[in-house]
GROMACS .gro file of C-alpha atoms in nm:
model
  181
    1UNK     CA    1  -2.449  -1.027   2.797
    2UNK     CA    2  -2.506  -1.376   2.869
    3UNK     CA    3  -2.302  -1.628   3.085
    4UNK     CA    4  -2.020  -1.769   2.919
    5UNK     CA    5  -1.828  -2.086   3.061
    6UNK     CA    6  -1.463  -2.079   3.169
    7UNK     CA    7  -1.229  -2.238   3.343
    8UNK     CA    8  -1.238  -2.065   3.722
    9UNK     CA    9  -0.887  -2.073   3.849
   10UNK     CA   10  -0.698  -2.017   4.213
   11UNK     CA   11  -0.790  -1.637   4.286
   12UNK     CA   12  -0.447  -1.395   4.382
   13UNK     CA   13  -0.284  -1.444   4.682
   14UNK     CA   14  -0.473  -1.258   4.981
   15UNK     CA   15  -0.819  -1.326   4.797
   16UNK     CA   16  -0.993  -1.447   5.103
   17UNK     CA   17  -0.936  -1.134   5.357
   18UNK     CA   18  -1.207  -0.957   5.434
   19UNK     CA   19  -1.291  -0.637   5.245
   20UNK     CA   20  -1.332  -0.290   5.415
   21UNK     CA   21  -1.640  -0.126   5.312
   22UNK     CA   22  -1.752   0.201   5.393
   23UNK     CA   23  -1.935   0.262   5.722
   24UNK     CA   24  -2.215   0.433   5.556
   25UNK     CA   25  -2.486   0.207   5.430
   26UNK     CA   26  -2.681   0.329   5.158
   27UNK     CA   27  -3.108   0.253   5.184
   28UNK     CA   28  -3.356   0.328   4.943
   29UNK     CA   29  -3.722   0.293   4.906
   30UNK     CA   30  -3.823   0.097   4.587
   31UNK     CA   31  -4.112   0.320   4.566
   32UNK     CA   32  -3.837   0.571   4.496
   33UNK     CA   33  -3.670   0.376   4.192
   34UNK     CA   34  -3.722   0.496   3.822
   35UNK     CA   35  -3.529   0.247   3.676
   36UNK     CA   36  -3.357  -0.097   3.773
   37UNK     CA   37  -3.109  -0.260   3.613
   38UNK     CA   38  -3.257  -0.579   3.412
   39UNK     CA   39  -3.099  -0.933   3.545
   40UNK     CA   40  -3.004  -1.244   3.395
   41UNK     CA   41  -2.864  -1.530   3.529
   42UNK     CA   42  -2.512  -1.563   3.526
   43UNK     CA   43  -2.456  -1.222   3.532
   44UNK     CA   44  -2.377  -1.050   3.868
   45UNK     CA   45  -2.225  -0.687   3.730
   46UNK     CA   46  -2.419  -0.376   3.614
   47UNK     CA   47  -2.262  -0.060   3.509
   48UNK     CA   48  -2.586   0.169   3.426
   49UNK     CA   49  -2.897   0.112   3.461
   50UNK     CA   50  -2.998   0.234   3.844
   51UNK     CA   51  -3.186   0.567   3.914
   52UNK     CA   52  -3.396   0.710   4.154
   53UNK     CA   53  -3.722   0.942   4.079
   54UNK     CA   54  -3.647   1.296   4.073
   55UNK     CA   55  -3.637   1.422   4.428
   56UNK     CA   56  -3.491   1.095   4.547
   57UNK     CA   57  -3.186   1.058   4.769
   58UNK     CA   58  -3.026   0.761   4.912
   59UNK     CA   59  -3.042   0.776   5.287
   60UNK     CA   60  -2.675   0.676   5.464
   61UNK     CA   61  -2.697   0.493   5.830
   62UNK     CA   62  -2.419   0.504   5.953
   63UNK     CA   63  -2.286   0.100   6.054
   64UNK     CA   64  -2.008  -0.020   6.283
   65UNK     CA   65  -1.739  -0.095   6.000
   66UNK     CA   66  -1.681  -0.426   6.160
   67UNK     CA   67  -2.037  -0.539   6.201
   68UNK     CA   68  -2.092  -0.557   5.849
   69UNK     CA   69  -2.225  -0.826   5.641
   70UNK     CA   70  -2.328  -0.910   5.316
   71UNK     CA   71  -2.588  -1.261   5.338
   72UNK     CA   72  -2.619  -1.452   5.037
   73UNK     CA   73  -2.801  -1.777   5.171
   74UNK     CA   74  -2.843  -2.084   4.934
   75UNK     CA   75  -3.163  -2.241   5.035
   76UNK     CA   76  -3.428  -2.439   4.835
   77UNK     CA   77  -3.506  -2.844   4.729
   78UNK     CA   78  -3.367  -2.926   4.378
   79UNK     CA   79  -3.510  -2.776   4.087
   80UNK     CA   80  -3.610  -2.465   4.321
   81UNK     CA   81  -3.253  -2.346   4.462
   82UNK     CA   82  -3.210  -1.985   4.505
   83UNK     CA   83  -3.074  -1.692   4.707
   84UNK     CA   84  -3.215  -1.454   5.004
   85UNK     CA   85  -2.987  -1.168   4.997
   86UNK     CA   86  -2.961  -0.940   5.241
   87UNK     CA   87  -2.718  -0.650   5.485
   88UNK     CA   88  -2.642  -0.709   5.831
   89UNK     CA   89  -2.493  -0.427   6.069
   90UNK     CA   90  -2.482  -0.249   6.398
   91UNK     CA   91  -2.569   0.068   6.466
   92UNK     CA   92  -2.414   0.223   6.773
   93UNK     CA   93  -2.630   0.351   7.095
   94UNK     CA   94  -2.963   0.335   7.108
   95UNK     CA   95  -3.130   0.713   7.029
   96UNK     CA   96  -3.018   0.800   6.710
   97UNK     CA   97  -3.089   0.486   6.482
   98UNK     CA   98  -3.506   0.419   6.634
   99UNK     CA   99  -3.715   0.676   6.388
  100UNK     CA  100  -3.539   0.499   6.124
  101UNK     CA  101  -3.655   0.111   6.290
  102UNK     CA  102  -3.985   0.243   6.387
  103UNK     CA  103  -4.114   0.390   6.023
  104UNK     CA  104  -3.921   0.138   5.844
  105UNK     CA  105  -3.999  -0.233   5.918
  106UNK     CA  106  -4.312  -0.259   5.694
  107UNK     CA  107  -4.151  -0.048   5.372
  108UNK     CA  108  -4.010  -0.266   5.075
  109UNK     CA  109  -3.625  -0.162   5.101
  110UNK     CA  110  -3.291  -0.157   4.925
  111UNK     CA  111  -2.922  -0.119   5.018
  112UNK     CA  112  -2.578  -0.028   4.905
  113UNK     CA  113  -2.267  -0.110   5.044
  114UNK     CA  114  -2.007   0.022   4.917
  115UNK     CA  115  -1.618  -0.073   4.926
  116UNK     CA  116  -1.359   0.096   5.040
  117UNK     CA  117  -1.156   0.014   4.748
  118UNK     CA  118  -1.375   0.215   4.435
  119UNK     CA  119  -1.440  -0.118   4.248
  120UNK     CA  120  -1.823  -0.093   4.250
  121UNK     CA  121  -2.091  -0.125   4.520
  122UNK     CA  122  -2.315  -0.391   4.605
  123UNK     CA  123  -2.712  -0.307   4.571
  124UNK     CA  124  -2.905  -0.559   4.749
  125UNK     CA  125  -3.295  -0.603   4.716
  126UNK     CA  126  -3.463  -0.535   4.378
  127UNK     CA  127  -3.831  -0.389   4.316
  128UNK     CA  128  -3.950  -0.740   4.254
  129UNK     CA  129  -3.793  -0.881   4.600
  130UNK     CA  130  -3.739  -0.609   4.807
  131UNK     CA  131  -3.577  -0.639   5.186
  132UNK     CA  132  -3.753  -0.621   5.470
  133UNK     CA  133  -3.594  -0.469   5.778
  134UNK     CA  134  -3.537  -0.606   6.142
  135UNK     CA  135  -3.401  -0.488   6.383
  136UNK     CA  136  -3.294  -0.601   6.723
  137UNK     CA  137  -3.218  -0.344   7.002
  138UNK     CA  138  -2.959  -0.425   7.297
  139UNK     CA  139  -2.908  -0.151   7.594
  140UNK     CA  140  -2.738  -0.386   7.893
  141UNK     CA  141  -2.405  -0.302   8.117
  142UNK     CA  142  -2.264  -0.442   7.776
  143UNK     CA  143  -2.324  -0.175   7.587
  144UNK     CA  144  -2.637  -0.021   7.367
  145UNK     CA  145  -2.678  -0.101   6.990
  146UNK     CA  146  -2.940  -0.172   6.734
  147UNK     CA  147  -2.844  -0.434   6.543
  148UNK     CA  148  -3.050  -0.419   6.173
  149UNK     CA  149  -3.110  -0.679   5.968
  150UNK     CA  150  -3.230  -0.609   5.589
  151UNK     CA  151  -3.322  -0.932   5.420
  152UNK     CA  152  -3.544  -1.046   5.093
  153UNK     CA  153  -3.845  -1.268   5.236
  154UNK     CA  154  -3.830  -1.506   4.890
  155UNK     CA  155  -3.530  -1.614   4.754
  156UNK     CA  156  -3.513  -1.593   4.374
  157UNK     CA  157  -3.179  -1.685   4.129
  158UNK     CA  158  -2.997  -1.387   4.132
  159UNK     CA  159  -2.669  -1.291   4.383
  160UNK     CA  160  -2.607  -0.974   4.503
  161UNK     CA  161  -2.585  -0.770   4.250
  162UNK     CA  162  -2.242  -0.537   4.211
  163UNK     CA  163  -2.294  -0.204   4.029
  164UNK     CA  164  -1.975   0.009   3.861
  165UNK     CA  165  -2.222   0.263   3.724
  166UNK     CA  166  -2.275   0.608   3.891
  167UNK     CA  167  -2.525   0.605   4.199
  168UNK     CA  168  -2.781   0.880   4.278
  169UNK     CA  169  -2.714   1.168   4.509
  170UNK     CA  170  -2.662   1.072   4.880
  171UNK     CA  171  -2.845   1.252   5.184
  172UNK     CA  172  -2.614   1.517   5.333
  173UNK     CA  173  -2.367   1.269   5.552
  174UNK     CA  174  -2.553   1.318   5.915
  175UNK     CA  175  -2.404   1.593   6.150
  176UNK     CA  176  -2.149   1.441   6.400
  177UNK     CA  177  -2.266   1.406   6.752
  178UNK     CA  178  -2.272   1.720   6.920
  179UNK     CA  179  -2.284   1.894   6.561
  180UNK     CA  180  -2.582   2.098   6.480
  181UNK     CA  181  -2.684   2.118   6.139
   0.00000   0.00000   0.00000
């Protein structure tokens, strides 16, 4: 369904608070992606048209609820404006989180974030602009984190995209620390 022009009013009271999203950030390989829904500008909800191949999970990584972000950067000269999406988050301690960094940094990625409120989830990175991960590792007398950083390389026209439909199975949710599985 195409864009349709209409008069954008003053959202509901309370509009601008943050939203809580769940601390389990959802990645995905695109080499693992059967289908994808089809964009067009103007349009920033799908409600089918995501699956992986058969086989395929989505892998959670678990995110410091407060650390998350979603990045939608404007960038571009006129008559070439466009977006670089991308998921921001921390990952707490230092042991846990660096197989994932290590294999990952040179793979063409996706991500879901989901909210906490059932209205959808955010996918982020396509098959045509994948993200690219980074990540940043701090173990001081602060404290010990990986921060990681998944973000498209090119911008194109498209926001994030929010999907309603159902999303392929999830990984097992990862044992609890001290937990064996």
């Amino acid at each position: 369904m195409p864009y349709t022009k209409k008069a954008i009013g003053r959202p509901a009271g309370g509009a601008g608070n943050p939203s809580p999203k769940n601390p389990h950030i959802l990645i995905f390989d695109m080499d693992d992606v059967e289908t994808y829904p089809v964009r067009e500008v103007g349009v920033t909800i799908a409600d089918d048209g995501f699956k992986l191949k058969e086989g395929a999970k989505l892998q959670p990584v678990y995110a410091t609820p407060d650390s998350i972000e979603l990045l939608q950067e404007a960038e571009g000269e006129a008559d070439a404006r466009g977006y670089k999406k991308g998921v921001k988050f921390a990952h707490p301690g230092t042991s846990t989180v660096m197989d994932f960094t290590e294999y990952n940094p040179n793979r063409n990625l996706g991500a879901i974030v989901r909210g906490c409120d059932g209205k959808g989830a955010k996918i982020v990175g396509s098959p045509c602009n994948p993200l690219s991960l980074k990540s940043e590792t701090q173990d001081t007398k602060e404290g010990a984190k990986n921060t990681i950083t998944l973000q498209q390389d090119v911008r194109d026209e498209f926001r994030i995209l929010t999907y309603t439909g159902e999303l392929p199975e999830v990984m097992d949710e990862p044992a609890k620390p001290g937990e064996t599985l």
